[in-house]
mmCIF file of C-alpha atoms in Angstrom:
data_model
loop_
_atom_site.group_PDB
_atom_site.id
_atom_site.type_symbol
_atom_site.label_atom_id
_atom_site.label_comp_id
_atom_site.label_asym_id
_atom_site.label_seq_id
_atom_site.Cartn_x
_atom_site.Cartn_y
_atom_site.Cartn_z
ATOM 1 C CA MET A 1420 0.788 23.767 9.205
ATOM 2 C CA LYS A 1421 0.918 20.934 11.756
ATOM 3 C CA THR A 1422 2.798 17.657 11.315
ATOM 4 C CA CYS A 1423 2.347 14.614 13.519
ATOM 5 C CA VAL A 1424 3.463 10.984 13.459
ATOM 6 C CA VAL A 1425 0.718 8.367 13.746
ATOM 7 C CA THR A 1426 1.245 4.753 14.804
ATOM 8 C CA LEU A 1427 -1.346 2.002 14.416
ATOM 9 C CA VAL A 1428 -1.300 -1.218 16.453
ATOM 10 C CA PRO A 1429 -3.772 -3.958 15.465
ATOM 11 C CA LEU A 1430 -5.792 -5.095 18.470
ATOM 12 C CA GLU A 1431 -7.191 -8.121 16.651
ATOM 13 C CA PRO A 1432 -6.635 -9.940 13.332
ATOM 14 C CA TYR A 1433 -7.443 -7.738 10.351
ATOM 15 C CA PHE A 1434 -8.401 -8.246 6.725
ATOM 16 C CA PHE A 1435 -7.419 -5.720 4.063
ATOM 17 C CA GLY A 1436 -9.104 -6.752 0.853
ATOM 18 C CA SER A 1437 -7.510 -6.995 -2.574
ATOM 19 C CA ASP A 1438 -9.048 -7.240 -6.019
ATOM 20 C CA LYS A 1439 -9.722 -10.947 -5.449
ATOM 21 C CA THR A 1440 -13.110 -11.743 -3.895
ATOM 22 C CA PHE A 1441 -15.179 -14.856 -3.227
ATOM 23 C CA SER A 1442 -16.953 -16.346 -6.215
ATOM 24 C CA PHE A 1443 -18.888 -19.549 -6.714
ATOM 25 C CA ASN A 1444 -21.446 -21.372 -8.861
ATOM 26 C CA LYS A 1445 -19.613 -20.508 -12.055
ATOM 27 C CA SER A 1446 -19.710 -22.791 -15.063
ATOM 28 C CA ASP A 1447 -15.924 -22.546 -15.200
ATOM 29 C CA ARG A 1448 -14.928 -23.964 -11.820
ATOM 30 C CA THR A 1449 -11.286 -22.969 -12.322
ATOM 31 C CA ARG A 1450 -12.396 -19.347 -11.780
ATOM 32 C CA ASN A 1451 -14.129 -20.050 -8.463
ATOM 33 C CA ASN A 1452 -12.460 -18.444 -5.424
ATOM 34 C CA TYR A 1453 -13.066 -20.047 -2.056
ATOM 35 C CA TYR A 1454 -9.826 -18.861 -0.380
ATOM 36 C CA ILE A 1455 -8.772 -15.221 -0.140
ATOM 37 C CA ARG A 1456 -5.871 -13.644 1.759
ATOM 38 C CA SER A 1457 -5.593 -10.292 3.473
ATOM 39 C CA LEU A 1458 -3.036 -7.810 2.262
ATOM 40 C CA GLU A 1459 -0.332 -7.354 4.877
ATOM 41 C CA SER A 1460 -0.470 -3.552 5.142
ATOM 42 C CA PRO A 1461 -3.233 -0.971 4.740
ATOM 43 C CA SER A 1462 -3.295 0.784 1.374
ATOM 44 C CA PRO A 1463 -2.935 4.574 1.160
ATOM 45 C CA THR A 1464 -6.639 4.853 0.369
ATOM 46 C CA THR A 1465 -7.484 2.844 3.507
ATOM 47 C CA ILE A 1466 -5.325 5.186 5.608
ATOM 48 C CA LEU A 1467 -6.898 8.249 3.985
ATOM 49 C CA GLY A 1468 -10.401 6.953 4.717
ATOM 50 C CA MET A 1469 -9.487 6.194 8.330
ATOM 51 C CA VAL A 1470 -7.937 9.647 8.878
ATOM 52 C CA ARG A 1471 -10.965 11.391 7.344
ATOM 53 C CA HIS A 1472 -13.316 9.354 9.552
ATOM 54 C CA GLU A 1473 -11.249 10.118 12.657
ATOM 55 C CA LEU A 1474 -11.195 13.848 11.905
ATOM 56 C CA LEU A 1475 -14.987 13.836 11.632
ATOM 57 C CA LYS A 1476 -15.372 11.773 14.799
ATOM 58 C CA GLN A 1477 -12.991 13.820 16.948
ATOM 59 C CA ALA A 1478 -14.605 17.066 15.711
ATOM 60 C CA GLY A 1479 -18.065 15.739 16.654
ATOM 61 C CA HIS A 1480 -19.243 15.795 13.034
ATOM 62 C CA TYR A 1481 -19.610 12.064 12.398
ATOM 63 C CA SER A 1482 -23.057 10.505 12.003
ATOM 64 C CA PRO A 1483 -23.155 6.676 12.061
ATOM 65 C CA SER A 1484 -26.309 6.807 9.934
ATOM 66 C CA PHE A 1485 -24.541 8.890 7.275
ATOM 67 C CA GLN A 1486 -27.506 11.248 7.353
ATOM 68 C CA TYR A 1487 -26.371 14.887 7.081
ATOM 69 C CA THR A 1488 -28.072 18.188 6.334
ATOM 70 C CA GLU A 1489 -26.773 20.360 3.506
ATOM 71 C CA SER A 1490 -25.098 22.596 6.094
ATOM 72 C CA GLN A 1491 -23.418 19.614 7.769
ATOM 73 C CA LEU A 1492 -22.207 18.298 4.417
ATOM 74 C CA ALA A 1493 -20.626 21.694 3.717
ATOM 75 C CA ASP A 1494 -18.906 21.681 7.142
ATOM 76 C CA ASN A 1495 -17.634 18.142 6.536
ATOM 77 C CA ALA A 1496 -16.300 19.099 3.105
ATOM 78 C CA ARG A 1497 -14.253 21.903 4.672
ATOM 79 C CA LEU A 1498 -12.830 19.425 7.184
ATOM 80 C CA ILE A 1499 -12.147 16.332 5.040
ATOM 81 C CA GLY A 1500 -13.005 17.271 1.426
ATOM 82 C CA LYS A 1501 -16.102 16.314 -0.509
ATOM 83 C CA GLU A 1502 -14.989 13.529 -2.853
ATOM 84 C CA SER A 1503 -13.317 10.138 -2.820
ATOM 85 C CA PHE A 1504 -9.727 9.739 -3.934
ATOM 86 C CA SER A 1505 -9.550 9.136 -7.688
ATOM 87 C CA LEU A 1506 -7.055 6.607 -9.031
ATOM 88 C CA ALA A 1507 -7.321 8.158 -12.481
ATOM 89 C CA GLN A 1508 -6.694 11.769 -11.463
ATOM 90 C CA SER A 1509 -3.205 13.273 -11.420
ATOM 91 C CA ASP A 1510 -4.197 16.841 -10.485
ATOM 92 C CA MET A 1511 -4.293 17.484 -6.751
ATOM 93 C CA GLN A 1512 -7.605 16.763 -5.047
ATOM 94 C CA SER A 1513 -8.560 18.562 -1.865
ATOM 95 C CA PHE A 1514 -9.182 16.609 1.316
ATOM 96 C CA GLY A 1515 -9.988 19.531 3.567
ATOM 97 C CA VAL A 1516 -7.427 20.062 6.308
ATOM 98 C CA ILE A 1517 -5.378 17.032 5.208
ATOM 99 C CA GLN A 1518 -2.308 18.497 3.541
ATOM 100 C CA SER A 1519 -0.437 15.222 3.050
ATOM 101 C CA ILE A 1520 -0.037 11.647 4.284
ATOM 102 C CA SER A 1521 3.279 9.841 3.948
ATOM 103 C CA ALA A 1522 3.816 6.259 2.865
ATOM 104 C CA VAL A 1523 2.903 3.673 5.508
ATOM 105 C CA HIS A 1524 5.820 1.710 6.918
ATOM 106 C CA LEU A 1525 6.500 -0.476 9.942
ATOM 107 C CA MET A 1526 8.198 0.327 13.250
ATOM 108 C CA HIS A 1527 9.742 -1.832 15.968
ATOM 109 C CA ASP A 1528 11.673 -0.669 19.046
ATOM 110 C CA GLY A 1529 11.778 2.871 17.685
ATOM 111 C CA SER A 1530 13.288 1.863 14.309
ATOM 112 C CA ILE A 1531 11.430 2.399 11.041
ATOM 113 C CA TYR A 1532 11.509 -0.398 8.471
ATOM 114 C CA TRP A 1533 11.076 -0.239 4.694
ATOM 115 C CA PRO A 1534 10.336 -3.136 2.307
ATOM 116 C CA ILE A 1535 13.524 -4.744 1.060
ATOM 117 C CA PRO A 1536 14.271 -3.677 -2.553
ATOM 118 C CA GLY A 1537 13.359 -6.272 -5.172
ATOM 119 C CA ASP A 1538 16.933 -6.338 -6.534
ATOM 120 C CA HIS A 1539 18.357 -7.667 -3.255
ATOM 121 C CA ASN A 1540 20.918 -10.459 -3.589
ATOM 122 C CA LYS A 1541 19.197 -13.160 -1.566
ATOM 123 C CA SER A 1542 22.517 -14.680 -0.452
ATOM 124 C CA ASP A 1543 23.483 -11.560 1.557
ATOM 125 C CA ASP A 1544 22.491 -10.898 5.173
ATOM 126 C CA SER A 1545 22.360 -7.121 4.672
ATOM 127 C CA TYR A 1546 20.978 -5.296 1.666
ATOM 128 C CA ALA A 1547 23.185 -5.731 -1.396
ATOM 129 C CA PRO A 1548 21.816 -5.311 -4.915
ATOM 130 C CA ILE A 1549 22.487 -8.136 -7.319
ATOM 131 C CA LYS A 1550 25.464 -7.576 -9.611
ATOM 132 C CA LEU A 1551 24.310 -6.398 -13.043
ATOM 133 C CA THR A 1552 26.361 -5.990 -16.204
ATOM 134 C CA ASN A 1553 25.754 -4.722 -19.728
ATOM 135 C CA ASP A 1554 24.682 -7.307 -22.252
ATOM 136 C CA ASN A 1555 25.231 -5.768 -25.670
ATOM 137 C CA SER A 1556 23.632 -8.783 -27.322
ATOM 138 C CA VAL A 1557 20.275 -7.785 -25.795
ATOM 139 C CA THR A 1558 19.021 -4.298 -26.547
ATOM 140 C CA PHE A 1559 15.835 -2.530 -25.568
ATOM 141 C CA SER A 1560 14.831 0.814 -27.067
ATOM 142 C CA SER A 1561 18.348 0.920 -28.574
ATOM 143 C CA ALA A 1562 19.946 0.622 -25.095
ATOM 144 C CA ALA A 1563 21.924 -2.351 -23.854
ATOM 145 C CA CYS A 1564 19.993 -4.286 -21.211
ATOM 146 C CA LEU A 1565 21.383 -5.139 -17.805
ATOM 147 C CA VAL A 1566 21.467 -8.797 -16.812
ATOM 148 C CA PRO A 1567 22.379 -10.488 -13.505
ATOM 149 C CA ASP A 1568 25.854 -11.954 -13.283
ATOM 150 C CA ASP A 1569 24.416 -14.780 -11.199
ATOM 151 C CA VAL A 1570 20.784 -15.722 -11.825
ATOM 152 C CA ASN A 1571 20.800 -17.787 -8.619
ATOM 153 C CA ALA A 1572 21.200 -14.553 -6.639
ATOM 154 C CA VAL A 1573 17.825 -13.290 -7.845
ATOM 155 C CA ASP A 1574 14.925 -13.797 -5.459
ATOM 156 C CA HIS A 1575 12.024 -14.777 -7.693
ATOM 157 C CA LYS A 1576 9.552 -14.845 -4.821
ATOM 158 C CA LYS A 1577 7.225 -11.934 -4.262
ATOM 159 C CA TYR A 1578 8.159 -11.885 -0.581
ATOM 160 C CA SER A 1579 11.692 -12.540 0.541
ATOM 161 C CA ASP A 1580 12.409 -14.483 3.731
ATOM 162 C CA LYS A 1581 14.157 -11.286 4.844
ATOM 163 C CA ALA A 1582 11.417 -8.863 3.924
ATOM 164 C CA LEU A 1583 12.201 -5.607 5.778
ATOM 165 C CA LEU A 1584 15.231 -3.441 6.418
ATOM 166 C CA CYS A 1585 16.293 -0.575 8.649
ATOM 167 C CA VAL A 1586 19.475 1.467 8.952
ATOM 168 C CA ASP A 1587 22.002 0.471 11.603
ATOM 169 C CA ASN A 1588 25.246 2.521 11.744
ATOM 170 C CA ASN A 1589 25.163 3.410 8.030
ATOM 171 C CA SER A 1590 24.516 -0.196 7.022
ATOM 172 C CA THR A 1591 21.276 -2.108 6.709
ATOM 173 C CA SER A 1592 19.773 -4.658 9.029
ATOM 174 C CA LEU A 1593 17.319 -7.189 7.594
ATOM 175 C CA VAL A 1594 14.455 -8.843 9.459
ATOM 176 C CA SER A 1595 11.757 -11.328 8.600
ATOM 177 C CA ALA A 1596 8.273 -10.033 7.875
ATOM 178 C CA PRO A 1597 6.460 -9.563 11.205
ATOM 179 C CA PHE A 1598 3.067 -10.812 10.021
ATOM 180 C CA ARG A 1599 1.098 -13.630 11.586
ATOM 181 C CA ARG A 1600 -1.751 -15.242 9.704
ATOM 182 C CA SER A 1601 -4.889 -17.097 10.769
ATOM 183 C CA VAL A 1602 -7.733 -18.614 8.779
ATOM 184 C CA LYS A 1603 -11.429 -18.113 9.431
ATOM 185 C CA ILE A 1604 -14.037 -20.284 7.760
ATOM 186 C CA GLY A 1605 -17.498 -19.083 6.755
ATOM 187 C CA ILE A 1606 -19.962 -21.912 7.363
ATOM 188 C CA GLY A 1607 -23.322 -22.544 5.686
ATOM 189 C CA LYS A 1608 -23.420 -19.450 3.516
ATOM 190 C CA ASN A 1609 -26.475 -19.344 1.270
ATOM 191 C CA THR A 1610 -25.858 -18.470 -2.336
ATOM 192 C CA TYR A 1611 -28.213 -16.570 -4.545
ATOM 193 C CA ALA A 1612 -28.950 -16.366 -8.250
ATOM 194 C CA ASN A 1613 -31.386 -13.821 -9.600
ATOM 195 C CA GLY A 1614 -32.466 -12.953 -6.080
ATOM 196 C CA ARG A 1615 -33.445 -16.518 -5.153
ATOM 197 C CA ALA A 1616 -31.589 -18.988 -2.976
ATOM 198 C CA SER A 1617 -29.735 -21.639 -4.937
ATOM 199 C CA VAL A 1618 -30.230 -25.218 -3.710
ATOM 200 C CA ASP A 1619 -28.115 -27.029 -6.287
ATOM 201 C CA ILE A 1620 -24.731 -26.249 -4.762
ATOM 202 C CA GLU A 1621 -23.012 -28.904 -2.709
ATOM 203 C CA ARG A 1622 -22.542 -27.949 0.913
ATOM 204 C CA LYS A 1623 -18.773 -28.284 0.647
ATOM 205 C CA GLU A 1624 -18.802 -25.418 -1.857
ATOM 206 C CA MET A 1625 -20.344 -23.105 0.720
ATOM 207 C CA PHE A 1626 -17.274 -23.123 2.949
ATOM 208 C CA PHE A 1627 -15.184 -20.035 2.268
ATOM 209 C CA LYS A 1628 -11.837 -19.370 3.875
ATOM 210 C CA LYS A 1629 -10.397 -15.942 4.709
ATOM 211 C CA GLU A 1630 -6.768 -15.641 5.798
ATOM 212 C CA TYR A 1631 -6.425 -12.768 8.268
ATOM 213 C CA CYS A 1632 -3.262 -10.943 9.332
ATOM 214 C CA THR A 1633 -1.895 -9.406 12.476
ATOM 215 C CA LEU A 1634 1.508 -8.132 13.632
ATOM 216 C CA ARG A 1635 3.918 -9.771 16.017
ATOM 217 C CA GLU A 1636 4.163 -8.133 19.417
ATOM 218 C CA GLY A 1637 5.968 -4.798 19.434
ATOM 219 C CA TRP A 1638 5.401 -4.019 15.731
ATOM 220 C CA LYS A 1639 3.341 -1.068 14.512
ATOM 221 C CA PHE A 1640 2.339 0.658 11.316
ATOM 222 C CA ILE A 1641 3.619 4.225 11.100
ATOM 223 C CA PHE A 1642 3.066 7.263 8.882
ATOM 224 C CA MET A 1643 3.381 11.039 8.967
ATOM 225 C CA LEU A 1644 0.293 13.231 8.734
ATOM 226 C CA THR A 1645 0.385 16.940 7.873
ATOM 227 C CA LEU A 1646 -2.652 19.147 8.504
ATOM 228 C CA ASN A 1647 -3.095 22.723 7.306
ATOM 229 C CA ASP A 1648 -5.015 23.760 10.432
ATOM 230 C CA ASP A 1649 -2.896 24.364 13.550
ATOM 231 C CA ALA A 1650 -6.000 24.394 15.754
ATOM 232 C CA ILE A 1651 -6.702 20.684 15.266
ATOM 233 C CA GLU A 1652 -5.338 18.493 18.058
ATOM 234 C CA LEU A 1653 -5.750 14.830 17.208
ATOM 235 C CA GLN A 1654 -6.007 12.593 20.266
ATOM 236 C CA ASP A 1655 -5.080 8.946 20.835
ATOM 237 C CA SER A 1656 -8.039 6.770 19.956
ATOM 238 C CA ILE A 1657 -9.316 3.417 18.762
ATOM 239 C CA VAL A 1658 -10.019 3.290 15.033
ATOM 240 C CA THR A 1659 -11.379 0.569 12.768
ATOM 241 C CA MET A 1660 -10.145 -0.448 9.323
ATOM 242 C CA GLY A 1661 -10.561 -3.218 6.792
ATOM 243 C CA GLN A 1662 -13.281 -5.735 6.146
ATOM 244 C CA GLY A 1663 -15.013 -6.502 9.408
ATOM 245 C CA LYS A 1664 -13.812 -3.175 10.828
ATOM 246 C CA SER A 1665 -10.924 -4.519 12.887
ATOM 247 C CA ALA A 1666 -9.780 -2.357 15.797
ATOM 248 C CA PHE A 1667 -6.419 -0.544 15.862
ATOM 249 C CA ALA A 1668 -4.857 1.623 18.564
ATOM 250 C CA PHE A 1669 -4.318 5.070 17.004
ATOM 251 C CA CYS A 1670 -1.473 6.939 18.752
ATOM 252 C CA VAL A 1671 -0.178 10.426 17.941
ATOM 253 C CA ASN A 1672 3.496 11.466 18.214
ATOM 254 C CA GLU A 1673 4.810 8.353 19.908
ATOM 255 C CA ILE A 1674 8.006 9.447 18.184
ATOM 256 C CA SER A 1675 8.618 13.019 17.073
ATOM 257 C CA PRO A 1676 8.308 14.138 13.441
ATOM 258 C CA GLN A 1677 12.002 15.093 13.590
ATOM 259 C CA VAL A 1678 13.044 11.542 14.522
ATOM 260 C CA TYR A 1679 10.776 10.157 11.792
ATOM 261 C CA GLU A 1680 12.344 12.419 9.158
ATOM 262 C CA GLU A 1681 15.885 11.671 10.360
ATOM 263 C CA GLN A 1682 15.313 7.922 10.047
ATOM 264 C CA THR A 1683 13.639 8.073 6.636
ATOM 265 C CA THR A 1684 16.408 10.371 5.327
ATOM 266 C CA ALA A 1685 19.043 7.954 6.669
ATOM 267 C CA LEU A 1686 17.286 5.045 4.960
ATOM 268 C CA ALA A 1687 17.213 6.865 1.620
ATOM 269 C CA THR A 1688 20.853 7.991 1.862
ATOM 270 C CA THR A 1689 22.171 4.590 2.917
ATOM 271 C CA LEU A 1690 20.326 2.687 0.190
ATOM 272 C CA THR A 1691 21.372 5.028 -2.620
ATOM 273 C CA ASP A 1692 25.006 4.949 -1.423
ATOM 274 C CA ILE A 1693 24.984 1.132 -1.446
ATOM 275 C CA VAL A 1694 23.503 1.017 -4.954
ATOM 276 C CA ARG A 1695 25.887 3.655 -6.366
ATOM 277 C CA SER A 1696 28.870 1.553 -5.301
ATOM 278 C CA ASN A 1697 27.519 -1.312 -7.387
ATOM 279 C CA LEU A 1698 25.846 0.520 -10.288
ATOM 280 C CA PRO A 1699 27.284 0.113 -13.809
ATOM 281 C CA ASP A 1700 28.382 3.360 -15.454
ATOM 282 C CA GLY A 1701 25.679 5.084 -17.473
ATOM 283 C CA TYR A 1702 22.720 3.740 -15.495
ATOM 284 C CA GLU A 1703 20.370 4.966 -12.746
ATOM 285 C CA TRP A 1704 18.324 3.162 -10.101
ATOM 286 C CA TYR A 1705 14.780 3.823 -8.821
ATOM 287 C CA TYR A 1706 13.187 2.145 -5.794
ATOM 288 C CA VAL A 1707 9.532 2.564 -4.776
ATOM 289 C CA HIS A 1708 8.958 2.135 -1.041
ATOM 290 C CA SER A 1709 5.183 2.492 -1.258
ATOM 291 C CA ASP A 1710 2.576 1.165 -3.666
ATOM 292 C CA THR A 1711 2.847 3.261 -6.806
ATOM 293 C CA LEU A 1712 0.355 4.366 -9.459
ATOM 294 C CA ALA A 1713 2.924 4.425 -12.220
ATOM 295 C CA ASP A 1714 2.791 5.116 -15.906
ATOM 296 C CA GLN A 1715 3.189 1.797 -17.751
ATOM 297 C CA ARG A 1716 6.316 3.189 -19.408
ATOM 298 C CA VAL A 1717 8.218 2.317 -16.219
ATOM 299 C CA PHE A 1718 8.218 -1.241 -17.590
ATOM 300 C CA SER A 1719 8.712 -0.479 -21.251
ATOM 301 C CA GLU A 1720 11.644 1.914 -20.694
ATOM 302 C CA ALA A 1721 13.482 0.191 -17.839
ATOM 303 C CA VAL A 1722 16.520 -1.868 -18.867
ATOM 304 C CA TYR A 1723 16.180 -4.083 -15.787
ATOM 305 C CA THR A 1724 13.132 -4.484 -13.546
ATOM 306 C CA ALA A 1725 12.672 -6.186 -10.176
ATOM 307 C CA ALA A 1726 9.030 -5.409 -9.418
ATOM 308 C CA TYR A 1727 5.563 -6.856 -9.521
ATOM 309 C CA THR A 1728 2.101 -5.338 -9.762
ATOM 310 C CA MET A 1729 -1.290 -5.746 -8.145
ATOM 311 C CA PRO A 1730 -4.718 -4.660 -9.494
ATOM 312 C CA ILE A 1731 -6.845 -2.286 -7.422
ATOM 313 C CA ASN A 1732 -10.323 -0.903 -8.054
ATOM 314 C CA GLN A 1733 -11.644 2.584 -7.509
ATOM 315 C CA LEU A 1734 -13.894 2.682 -4.438
ATOM 316 C CA VAL A 1735 -16.550 5.390 -4.338
ATOM 317 C CA THR A 1736 -18.588 6.445 -1.307
ATOM 318 C CA ASP A 1737 -22.146 7.718 -1.784
ATOM 319 C CA TYR A 1738 -22.897 9.668 1.398
ATOM 320 C CA ARG A 1739 -26.531 10.142 0.336
ATOM 321 C CA ALA A 1740 -27.337 6.436 0.081
ATOM 322 C CA SER A 1741 -29.906 5.404 2.665
ATOM 323 C CA ASP A 1742 -28.802 1.754 2.681
ATOM 324 C CA TYR A 1743 -25.329 1.192 4.112
ATOM 325 C CA ARG A 1744 -24.740 -1.682 1.642
ATOM 326 C CA HIS A 1745 -24.879 0.790 -1.239
ATOM 327 C CA ARG A 1746 -22.677 3.531 0.257
ATOM 328 C CA LEU A 1747 -19.411 1.964 -0.888
ATOM 329 C CA SER A 1748 -19.121 0.630 -4.406
ATOM 330 C CA LYS A 1749 -16.416 -0.394 -6.874
ATOM 331 C CA ASN A 1750 -15.932 1.567 -10.050
ATOM 332 C CA TYR A 1751 -14.408 -1.020 -12.369
ATOM 333 C CA ARG A 1752 -13.691 1.616 -14.993
ATOM 334 C CA GLY A 1753 -11.262 3.088 -12.468
ATOM 335 C CA ARG A 1754 -9.359 -0.183 -12.124
ATOM 336 C CA ARG A 1755 -5.573 0.282 -12.147
ATOM 337 C CA ASN A 1756 -2.437 -1.751 -11.587
ATOM 338 C CA VAL A 1757 -0.103 -0.535 -8.869
ATOM 339 C CA VAL A 1758 3.597 -1.297 -8.625
ATOM 340 C CA CYS A 1759 3.929 -2.905 -5.204
ATOM 341 C CA ALA A 1760 6.226 -1.426 -2.579
ATOM 342 C CA GLY A 1761 9.793 -2.705 -2.943
ATOM 343 C CA GLY A 1762 9.899 -2.548 -6.745
ATOM 344 C CA CYS A 1763 13.182 -1.508 -8.420
ATOM 345 C CA PHE A 1764 13.877 -0.157 -11.899
ATOM 346 C CA TYR A 1765 17.165 0.456 -13.708
ATOM 347 C CA THR A 1766 17.336 2.926 -16.574
ATOM 348 C CA THR A 1767 19.985 4.541 -18.727
ATOM 349 C CA SER A 1768 21.317 7.849 -17.416
ATOM 350 C CA SER A 1769 20.221 9.448 -20.683
ATOM 351 C CA ASN A 1770 16.569 8.726 -19.854
ATOM 352 C CA HIS A 1771 15.635 12.005 -18.178
ATOM 353 C CA SER A 1772 11.881 11.328 -18.326
ATOM 354 C CA PHE A 1773 11.706 8.201 -16.173
ATOM 355 C CA ALA A 1774 11.071 10.033 -12.884
ATOM 356 C CA GLN A 1775 7.980 11.603 -14.454
ATOM 357 C CA TYR A 1776 6.490 8.134 -14.916
ATOM 358 C CA LEU A 1777 6.708 7.563 -11.148
ATOM 359 C CA SER A 1778 5.453 11.039 -10.252
ATOM 360 C CA ASN A 1779 1.786 11.716 -9.586
ATOM 361 C CA ALA A 1780 1.057 14.693 -7.340
ATOM 362 C CA ASN A 1781 -2.416 13.504 -6.377
ATOM 363 C CA ALA A 1782 -1.197 10.006 -5.501
ATOM 364 C CA GLN A 1783 1.916 11.219 -3.673
ATOM 365 C CA HIS A 1784 0.063 13.486 -1.293
ATOM 366 C CA ILE A 1785 -1.842 10.536 0.247
ATOM 367 C CA GLY A 1786 1.083 8.069 0.428
ATOM 368 C CA PHE A 1787 1.306 6.435 -2.992
ATOM 369 C CA ASN A 1788 4.345 6.854 -5.285
ATOM 370 C CA ALA A 1789 7.064 7.308 -2.657
ATOM 371 C CA TYR A 1790 10.395 6.573 -4.300
ATOM 372 C CA ILE A 1791 14.121 7.291 -4.122
ATOM 373 C CA THR A 1792 16.686 7.297 -6.898
ATOM 374 C CA THR A 1793 20.413 7.558 -7.570
ATOM 375 C CA ARG A 1794 19.731 10.311 -10.115
ATOM 376 C CA GLU A 1795 20.766 13.673 -8.703
ATOM 377 C CA ASP A 1796 19.562 16.167 -11.336
#
């Protein structure tokens, strides 16, 4: 077993797509999309695809044409697995030598940052959960709900002005999100209906805008990669990810796995200690620090929730397709909602099943469903 820490530095603006895509020429103009925004961080499936591609490339197995013999396909399957990640599958899939991939976080000046928990009291300069108390007048599943003492302390925005935190001497330090954005405009795009160019669309409707992201100087994405083959020595490289295949510097073991684990353990310990000092008796706290494929009962059984969701589609690669445009397709039947990183859930201590709703072995081994909790049993 070999574990390494990988950092990724964007070398140009990038675009990580979401479920929202361009659309036009619809009878209902309110459903037309001319402006789409990049996600800020790569999804676990994007990281998995990049790692699989890099393993093939560094082993000399990658063919840009995607044309492989049966023997080569068998060799590739042993190295990276033979199927795409399935959003609907909970049993462990095999991805060849890839044993596990951690959640993707951010790093700056050697410190690892996690998304700030959604229950943060926005008036505090370091992480402090909002004060919650029992409200016996409001019950849910026969349990008293928790309500904020001060509704003005709740940050109703999806992204807080102080969006990331790290541990500093057993307390937390908050920083603003390190993302820069820029807009690119697509000019003069032809539109088609039934295979023929449409001429009845005003030119102004053919201008689409894409908002790209990049990181401020000194910031990097970071994750831990575990391989089950000690003979593989990944090298520093340039990799591409996202729509438009933006370039990223791929660096191995810029910090040691031990330092990575020490920092992530310190983050988990510090956050749970802070929450325990503020947690009402008889309740537990769960915080997801990566996007999470959760059972919908996390919402129906939580007595207080500070989380939001995002739809994602199943992407499937057909390695036998001769046309590159048909190699990657969306499987809409595999569409799922993920709980976005930073979500928090409060439950009663008597709810011993809640952790199961956040657990998914197949998702966890590629970086989804990373969470911590105050529950100790």
